[in-house]
Coordinates of C-alpha atoms and ligand atoms in Angstrom, one line a residue:
X300 CA 20.5 -16.1 5.2
X301 CA 19.1 -12.1 4.3
X302 CA 17.3 -10.2 6.9
X303 CA 14.5 -7.7 5.7
X304 CA 12.6 -6.1 8.3
X305 CA 9.5 -4.3 6.9
X306 CA 7.5 -1.6 8.7
X307 CA 3.5 -1.9 8.5
X308 CA 3.7 -5.7 7.7
X309 CA 0.2 -6.0 9.0
X310 CA -0.7 -3.8 6.2
X311 CA -1.5 -4.8 2.1
X312 CA 1.9 -4.3 1.0
X313 CA 3.4 -6.0 4.0
X314 CA 1.7 -8.9 3.5
X315 CA 2.8 -9.2 -0.2
X316 CA 5.9 -8.6 0.7
X317 CA 6.9 -10.7 3.4
X318 CA 5.0 -13.7 1.4
X319 CA 7.5 -12.7 -1.8
X320 CA 10.4 -12.1 0.3
X321 CA 10.2 -15.7 2.1
X322 CA 9.8 -17.2 -1.1
X323 CA 13.5 -15.6 -2.1
X324 CA 14.6 -17.2 1.2
X325 CA 14.7 -13.9 3.7
X326 CA 14.3 -13.8 7.0
X327 CA 11.6 -11.9 7.5
X328 CA 10.9 -9.1 10.3
X329 CA 7.8 -7.1 10.4
X330 CA 6.4 -4.3 12.9
X331 CA 3.4 -3.9 14.5
X332 CA 1.7 -1.5 16.5
X333 CA -0.7 -2.7 19.8
X334 CA -4.7 -2.3 18.4
X335 CA -7.9 -2.7 21.0
X336 CA -8.3 -5.6 18.3
X337 CA -5.7 -7.9 16.7
X338 CA -4.6 -7.3 13.2
X339 CA -2.6 -10.1 11.6
X340 CA -5.5 -11.7 9.1
X341 CA -4.0 -10.3 5.7
X342 CA -0.8 -12.3 7.1
X343 CA -3.1 -15.2 7.7
X344 CA -4.6 -15.3 4.5
X345 CA -1.6 -15.4 2.9
X346 CA -0.4 -18.4 5.3
X347 CA 2.5 -16.7 6.4
X348 CA 1.8 -15.2 9.8
X349 CA 4.1 -18.4 11.2
X350 CA 6.8 -17.6 9.5
X351 CA 7.4 -13.9 10.0
X352 CA 9.2 -12.0 12.8
X353 CA 6.7 -9.7 15.1
X354 CA 8.0 -7.1 16.7
X355 CA 5.7 -4.2 18.7
X356 CA 6.6 -0.7 17.3
X357 CA 5.1 2.5 16.6
X358 CA 6.0 5.2 14.2
X359 CA 5.3 8.0 16.7
X360 CA 8.1 6.2 19.0
X361 CA 11.5 6.3 18.1
X362 CA 12.7 4.4 20.4
X363 CA 10.8 1.5 19.8
X364 CA 12.5 2.0 15.8
X365 CA 15.5 1.4 17.1
X366 CA 14.9 -1.8 19.2
X367 CA 12.8 -3.0 15.6
X368 CA 16.6 -2.5 14.3
X369 CA 18.8 -4.0 16.7
X370 CA 16.2 -7.0 17.1
X371 CA 16.5 -7.4 13.6
X372 CA 19.8 -6.4 12.3
X373 CA 18.5 -6.1 8.4
X374 CA 20.2 -5.9 5.6
X375 CA 17.1 -4.6 3.9
X376 CA 14.2 -1.9 5.4
X377 CA 11.4 -1.5 3.5
X378 CA 9.7 1.6 5.4
X379 CA 6.1 1.1 4.0
X380 CA 3.9 1.9 7.7
X381 CA 1.7 5.1 7.3
X382 CA -1.6 6.3 7.8
X383 CA -2.4 5.7 4.1
X384 CA -5.7 6.8 3.2
X385 CA -5.9 10.4 1.4
X386 CA -9.4 11.2 2.7
X387 CA -8.0 10.5 6.5
X388 CA -5.3 12.8 5.9
X389 CA -8.1 15.7 5.6
X390 CA -9.6 14.9 8.7
X391 CA -6.1 14.2 10.9
X392 CA -3.3 16.3 9.1
X393 CA -1.0 16.8 12.1
X394 CA -1.3 13.3 12.6
X395 CA -0.6 12.3 9.4
X396 CA 2.4 15.1 9.2
X397 CA 3.8 12.8 12.1
X398 CA 3.6 9.6 10.7
X399 CA 3.5 9.7 7.2
X400 CA 5.8 12.3 7.4
X401 CA 8.5 12.8 9.6
X402 CA 8.0 9.1 11.2
X403 CA 10.8 9.1 8.2
X404 CA 13.7 10.9 9.5
X405 CA 13.1 8.9 13.0
X406 CA 13.8 5.7 10.8
X407 CA 16.8 7.4 8.9
X408 CA 18.3 8.8 11.6
X409 CA 18.1 5.1 13.2
X410 CA 19.7 3.6 10.5
X411 CA 22.2 6.1 9.9
X412 CA 23.3 5.7 13.3
X413 CA 23.1 2.3 14.6
X414 CA 23.4 0.4 11.0
X415 CA 24.7 2.6 8.1
X416 CA 25.1 -0.2 5.7
X417 CA 21.8 -1.0 5.7
X418 CA 19.3 -0.9 2.6
X419 CA 16.0 1.6 2.5
X420 CA 13.0 1.6 1.1
X421 CA 10.6 4.1 1.8
X422 CA 6.7 4.3 -0.5
X423 CA 7.1 6.8 -1.8
X424 CA 3.8 7.8 -3.9
X425 CA 2.2 9.1 -7.0
X426 CA 0.2 11.1 -5.1
X427 CA 2.9 13.8 -4.9
X428 CA 2.6 14.5 -8.7
X429 CA -0.9 15.7 -7.5
X430 CA -2.1 17.9 -9.7
X431 CA 0.6 17.8 -12.4
X432 CA -1.5 15.0 -13.7
X433 CA -4.0 17.5 -14.5
X434 CA -1.7 20.8 -15.8
X435 CA 0.2 18.9 -18.3
X436 CA -3.2 17.4 -19.5
X437 CA -3.0 14.1 -18.7
X438 CA 0.0 12.9 -20.0
X439 CA 1.8 9.8 -18.0
X440 CA 4.9 11.3 -14.9
X441 CA 8.0 10.0 -14.8
X442 CA 10.4 10.0 -11.8
X443 CA 11.2 14.0 -13.3
X444 CA 8.1 15.9 -13.5
X445 CA 7.0 18.3 -11.0
X446 CA 5.6 17.8 -8.0
X447 CA 2.3 19.7 -6.5
X448 CA 0.5 17.5 -3.6
X449 CA -2.8 18.2 -3.2
X450 CA -3.4 16.8 0.6
X451 CA -1.7 16.3 3.9
X452 CA -0.8 13.0 2.6
X453 CA 0.3 13.9 0.0
X454 CA 2.6 16.5 1.3
X455 CA 4.0 14.5 4.2
X456 CA 5.3 11.9 1.8
X457 CA 6.4 14.8 -0.4
X458 CA 8.7 15.3 2.9
X459 CA 9.6 11.9 3.3
X460 CA 10.9 11.4 -0.6
X461 CA 13.0 14.5 0.2
X462 CA 14.5 13.3 3.3
X463 CA 15.4 9.7 1.7
X464 CA 17.4 11.8 -1.1
X465 CA 19.2 13.7 1.4
X466 CA 20.0 10.5 3.9
X467 CA 21.5 9.2 0.3
X468 CA 23.4 12.1 -0.9
X469 CA 24.7 13.2 2.6
X470 CA 25.6 10.3 4.2
X471 CA 25.8 7.7 1.7
X472 CA 23.0 5.5 2.8
X473 CA 21.7 3.6 0.3
X474 CA 18.2 5.1 0.0
X475 CA 15.6 4.8 -2.7
X476 CA 12.0 6.1 -3.1
X477 CA 9.9 4.0 -4.9
X478 CA 7.0 6.1 -6.5
X479 CA 4.0 4.0 -7.1
X480 CA 0.9 4.4 -8.7
X481 CA -2.0 2.7 -7.0
X482 CA -2.0 -1.1 -6.6
X483 CA -4.9 -3.2 -5.3
X484 CA -5.7 -6.7 -4.5
X485 CA -8.3 -8.4 -2.5
X486 CA -6.0 -7.6 0.7
X487 CA -6.8 -3.8 -0.1
X488 CA -8.5 -2.1 2.7
X489 CA -12.4 -1.6 2.3
X490 CA -11.6 2.4 2.4
X491 CA -10.2 2.5 -1.0
X492 CA -12.5 2.7 -3.8
X493 CA -11.4 -0.3 -5.6
X494 CA -12.1 -2.7 -2.9
X495 CA -14.7 -0.7 -1.4
X496 CA -16.6 -1.0 -4.9
X497 CA -15.8 -5.3 -5.4
X498 CA -16.8 -5.4 -1.8
X499 CA -20.2 -4.0 -2.3
X500 CA -20.7 -5.2 -5.9
X501 CA -20.4 -8.7 -4.6
X502 CA -23.0 -8.3 -1.3
X503 CA -25.5 -6.3 -4.4
X504 CA -25.1 -9.4 -6.4
X505 CA -26.0 -12.0 -3.4
X506 CA -28.7 -9.6 -2.2
X507 CA -26.5 -8.1 1.0
X508 CA -26.9 -4.9 -0.3
X509 CA -29.2 -2.5 -2.2
X510 CA -26.6 0.4 -2.7
X511 CA -23.0 1.7 -3.2
X512 CA -22.4 4.9 -1.9
X513 CA -19.7 6.8 -3.8
X514 CA -17.7 10.3 -4.3
X515 CA -15.6 11.6 -7.2
X516 CA -16.9 9.6 -10.4
X517 CA -14.6 11.5 -12.6
X518 CA -11.3 11.0 -10.9
X519 CA -9.1 8.7 -12.8
X520 CA -5.9 6.7 -11.7
X521 CA -3.4 4.2 -12.7
X522 CA -4.6 0.9 -10.9
X523 CA -1.9 -2.0 -10.9
X524 CA -2.2 -5.2 -8.9
X525 CA -0.3 -5.3 -5.8
X526 CA 1.5 -8.5 -5.4
X527 CA 3.4 -7.2 -8.6
X528 CA 4.5 -4.1 -7.5
X529 CA 6.1 -5.6 -4.1
X530 CA 8.4 -6.9 -6.5
X531 CA 9.5 -3.7 -7.9
X532 CA 10.1 -2.8 -4.5
X533 CA 12.6 -5.5 -4.0
X534 CA 14.4 -5.0 -7.0
X535 CA 15.2 -1.6 -6.7
X536 CA 17.1 -2.4 -3.5
X537 CA 19.2 -4.9 -5.6
X538 CA 20.8 -2.5 -7.9
X539 CA 24.8 -1.3 -7.7
X540 CA 23.3 2.2 -6.7
X541 CA 20.1 3.7 -5.2
X542 CA 18.1 5.5 -7.2
X543 CA 14.0 6.5 -7.8
X544 CA 11.2 5.2 -9.9
X545 CA 8.4 5.4 -11.1
X546 CA 6.2 2.1 -11.1
X547 CA 2.9 2.5 -12.4
X548 CA 0.5 0.5 -15.8
X549 CA 0.5 3.2 -18.2
X550 CA -3.1 3.0 -18.5
X551 CA -5.7 5.6 -16.3
X552 CA -8.7 4.7 -16.0
X553 CA -12.0 7.0 -14.2
X554 CA -14.1 5.7 -11.0
X555 CA -17.1 5.6 -13.3
X556 CA -15.6 3.3 -15.4
X557 CA -14.2 1.0 -12.3
X558 CA -17.9 0.1 -11.0
X559 CA -19.6 0.2 -14.8
X560 CA -16.4 -2.7 -15.0
X561 CA -17.1 -4.4 -11.7
X562 CA -20.9 -4.6 -12.1
X563 CA -21.0 -6.0 -15.2
X564 CA -18.6 -8.3 -14.3
X565 CA -22.0 -10.1 -12.0
X566 CA -24.1 -9.4 -14.7
X567 CA -25.6 -5.7 -13.3
X568 CA -26.2 -2.2 -14.4
X569 CA -24.3 0.4 -12.6
X570 CA -26.9 2.6 -12.6
X571 CA -29.4 1.2 -10.6
X572 CA -27.0 1.1 -8.0
X573 CA -24.6 4.0 -7.4
X574 CA -25.2 7.1 -5.7
X575 CA -23.4 10.0 -4.9
X576 CA -23.1 11.2 -2.1
X577 CA -20.9 14.0 -0.7
X578 CA -19.4 12.1 2.3
X579 CA -16.9 10.9 0.2
X580 CA -16.1 14.0 -1.7
X581 CA -12.3 15.2 -0.5
X582 CA -11.9 19.0 -0.1
X583 CA -9.1 18.2 -2.8
X584 CA -9.1 15.7 -4.8
X585 CA -6.3 14.4 -7.4
X586 CA -8.0 14.3 -10.7
X587 CA -6.3 12.7 -12.9
X588 CA -2.7 10.2 -12.7
X589 CA -0.9 8.3 -14.7
X590 CA 2.4 6.7 -14.7
X591 CA 5.6 6.5 -17.2
X592 CA 7.3 3.4 -16.1
X593 CA 9.6 3.4 -18.8
X594 CA 12.9 3.8 -16.5
X595 CA 11.9 0.5 -14.3
X596 CA 11.9 -1.2 -16.7
X597 CA 14.4 -0.4 -18.6
X598 CA 17.3 -0.6 -15.3
X599 CA 15.7 -3.2 -13.2
X600 CA 13.7 -5.3 -15.6
X601 CA 10.3 -4.2 -13.7
X602 CA 6.9 -4.1 -16.3
X603 CA 3.1 -4.3 -15.0
X604 CA 2.0 -7.9 -15.9
X605 CA -1.6 -7.1 -14.8
X606 CA -4.1 -5.2 -16.9
X607 CA -7.4 -2.6 -15.4
X608 CA -10.1 -5.7 -16.4
X609 CA -8.1 -8.6 -15.4
X610 CA -7.3 -6.8 -11.9
X611 CA -11.2 -5.7 -11.0
X612 CA -12.3 -9.5 -11.9
X613 CA -9.4 -10.8 -9.6
X614 CA -11.4 -8.4 -7.2
X615 CA -14.8 -8.7 -8.2
X616 CA -14.5 -13.0 -8.7
X617 CA -12.8 -12.7 -4.7
X618 CA -15.0 -10.8 -3.1
X619 CA -18.0 -13.0 -4.6
X620 CA -16.2 -15.9 -3.2
X621 CA -15.4 -14.9 0.3
X622 CA -20.1 -13.4 0.6
X623 CA -20.7 -16.9 -0.9
X624 CA -18.9 -19.0 1.7
X625 CA -19.8 -16.7 4.3
X626 CA -23.2 -17.3 3.3
X627 CA -22.5 -21.1 3.6
X628 CA -21.5 -20.4 7.6
X629 CA -17.8 -20.0 6.6
X630 CA -15.8 -17.2 8.6
X631 CA -12.8 -15.6 7.8
X632 CA -9.6 -14.5 10.0
X633 CA -10.9 -11.4 10.2
X634 CA -14.2 -12.5 11.5
X635 CA -12.7 -13.5 14.4
X636 CA -9.7 -11.9 14.9
X637 CA -7.3 -13.2 17.6
X638 CA -3.2 -13.9 18.0
X639 CA -2.7 -17.2 17.3
X640 CA -1.6 -19.6 19.2
X641 CA 1.7 -20.3 17.5
X642 CA 3.4 -16.6 16.9
X643 CA 6.7 -14.7 16.8
X644 CA 6.8 -11.9 18.3
X645 CA 9.7 -10.8 19.8
X646 CA 10.1 -8.0 22.4
X647 CA 12.5 -6.0 23.7
X648 CA 12.8 -8.0 26.3
X649 CA 14.0 -11.1 25.2
X650 CA 17.4 -9.1 24.7
X651 CA 17.7 -8.3 28.6
Ligands
LIG15 P1 -2.1 -0.2 4.3 O1 -2.5 -1.5 4.0 O2 -3.0 0.6 5.0 O3 -0.7 -0.2 5.5 C1 -0.1 0.3 6.6 C2 0.5 0.1 7.4 O4 1.2 0.6 8.3 C3 -0.2 -0.9 8.2 O5 0.9 -2.3 8.7 C4 -0.3 0.2 9.6 O6 -0.9 -0.5 10.9 C5 1.0 0.7 9.6 N1 0.8 1.8 10.5 C6 -0.3 2.9 10.1 N2 0.1 3.7 11.3 C7 0.9 3.1 12.2 C8 1.9 3.9 13.5 N3 2.0 4.9 13.9 N4 2.8 3.2 13.6 C9 3.0 1.8 13.0 N5 2.5 1.0 11.7 C10 1.8 2.3 11.9 O7 -1.3 0.4 3.4 P2 -0.8 -0.3 1.4 O8 -1.5 -0.3 0.4 O9 -0.2 -1.5 2.3 O10 0.6 0.8 1.6 C11 1.6 0.5 1.9 C12 2.7 2.0 1.8 O11 2.5 2.4 0.8 C13 1.9 3.2 2.6 O12 2.9 3.7 2.9 C14 1.0 4.1 1.5 O13 1.2 5.3 1.7 C15 2.3 3.5 0.5 N6 1.7 3.7 -0.7 C16 0.8 2.7 -1.3 C17 0.5 3.3 -2.2 C18 -1.2 1.6 -2.3 O14 -1.9 2.1 -3.8 N7 -1.4 0.4 -2.2 C19 0.7 3.6 -3.4 C20 2.0 4.5 -3.1 C21 2.0 4.4 -1.5 P3 -2.4 -0.9 11.2 O15 -2.8 -2.6 10.5 O16 -2.1 -1.2 12.2 O17 -3.4 -0.2 10.8
LIG16 N1 -11.9 6.0 -1.3 C1 -12.7 6.0 -1.6 N2 -14.2 6.0 -1.8 N3 -12.9 6.9 -3.2 C2 -13.3 7.7 -4.0 C3 -15.0 7.0 -3.6 C4 -15.1 6.4 -2.1 O1 -16.3 6.5 -2.0 N4 -15.1 8.0 -4.3 C5 -14.8 8.4 -5.3 N5 -13.5 7.9 -4.9 C6 -12.4 8.1 -5.5 C7 -11.3 9.4 -4.8 O2 -11.8 10.6 -4.6 C8 -10.0 9.2 -5.4 O3 -10.2 10.7 -6.8 C9 -10.1 7.7 -6.4 O4 -11.9 7.5 -6.1 C10 -8.9 6.8 -5.9 O5 -9.2 7.2 -3.8 P1 -8.6 5.9 -2.8 O6 -8.6 4.8 -3.3 O7 -9.3 6.3 -1.8 O8 -7.3 5.8 -3.0 P2 -5.8 7.4 -3.7 O9 -5.8 7.3 -5.0 O10 -6.8 8.1 -2.7 O11 -4.8 6.9 -2.7 C11 -4.2 5.8 -2.3 O12 -3.2 5.3 -3.7 C12 -1.9 6.1 -3.6 C13 -1.3 6.3 -4.3 O13 -1.8 7.3 -5.7 C14 -3.6 5.0 -1.7 O14 -3.5 3.7 -1.8 C15 -2.9 6.3 -1.1 O15 -1.5 5.4 -0.3 C16 -1.0 6.0 -2.1 O16 -0.2 6.6 -2.1

């Protein structure tokens, strides 16, 4: 049985990837960090919490990363953990540089020293292209395009991208960069714009909220469906040679189109509810990102199936359903966070 270690298993992609790999027959390990409130709701939501092995580790703590590798002895490492919110990276640029950037070297160095045969996936991002998406006139971006990061987050990811290539070329580690464009789902964090919009639209439609406050409505993104993107991560590690791939839908839509579509699903006019609020603007914002996934299609046989309209429908309908159930008195895992009784937490004490 193959073994995989996922850093950031409690996040959107980590949870979907855990489910995907379990369905493929993998023994799945994931790192999580101690928080004041447990955060396993996505794993519970996908009904995989009791099927994965959890190892406490923090990206700023090299020893905990080494221990996670020793406990799991993985064939494949999927490094997804990061401070992943672009807006927050302007508030905490140094911490973001450490956790999102430098920590990639901590993991690669631990792999080089303890298990150099392990394959490594790095969650790179379309944000690395930044201003290039504007300078090239909005054309779709591929693996050969110029990187021009526009946030501390993007700069940290660009460091991670290059250190991944350096360990591949210097030490022969099977290390790949997945350059993923935005991908969304009902498991997205609430602060990201698609889930924020879907959640507020659902609440407004049920009389639970009155307005939706947003920042830059002109920004354009290439939004895909997260469960399909985790399959691309796995495919990249099944190839003969390590390489880097853009994963995207090839379509860009503005935040304005997103709100128009989302309010339309519940039969409301967005202009009556959306307020522009300076708090949600960023000191710099990437104006437009659209990806060219033709290399991934040609070489690893991946292509997107869920397009923008369907994605927004999935997200809004799910939020309406959640809030209707909430109104009927049902509670969700994130309303009552807990460590479930049957857990599979592996600590270093078990190895002593
Ligand atoms: P996410 O939902 O924000 O998940 C991030 C994960 O990282 C969470 O499990 C989080 O743990 C963990 N983490 C954060 N700081 C940590 C630390 N100091 N030590 C250990 N773990 C830490 O992000 P996502 O959407 O799943 O994205 C996964 C990865 O892909 C990220 O690296 C992101 O930057 C990258 N990416 C995402 C997209 C996208 O559109 N979703 C596109 C391109 C690249 P907690 O649950 O404890 O906070
Ligand atoms: N979050 C947020 N909240 N974004 C808003 C808002 C708001 O109220 N109003 C407008 N926006 C705009 C942002 O300024 C940005 O241009 C766009 O909506 C998308 O913002 P996010 O959903 O926060 O995502 P992101 O594109 O900045 O970053 C996501 O995608 C990257 C890949 O391109 C994250 O998942 C990153 O981790 C990922 O690398």
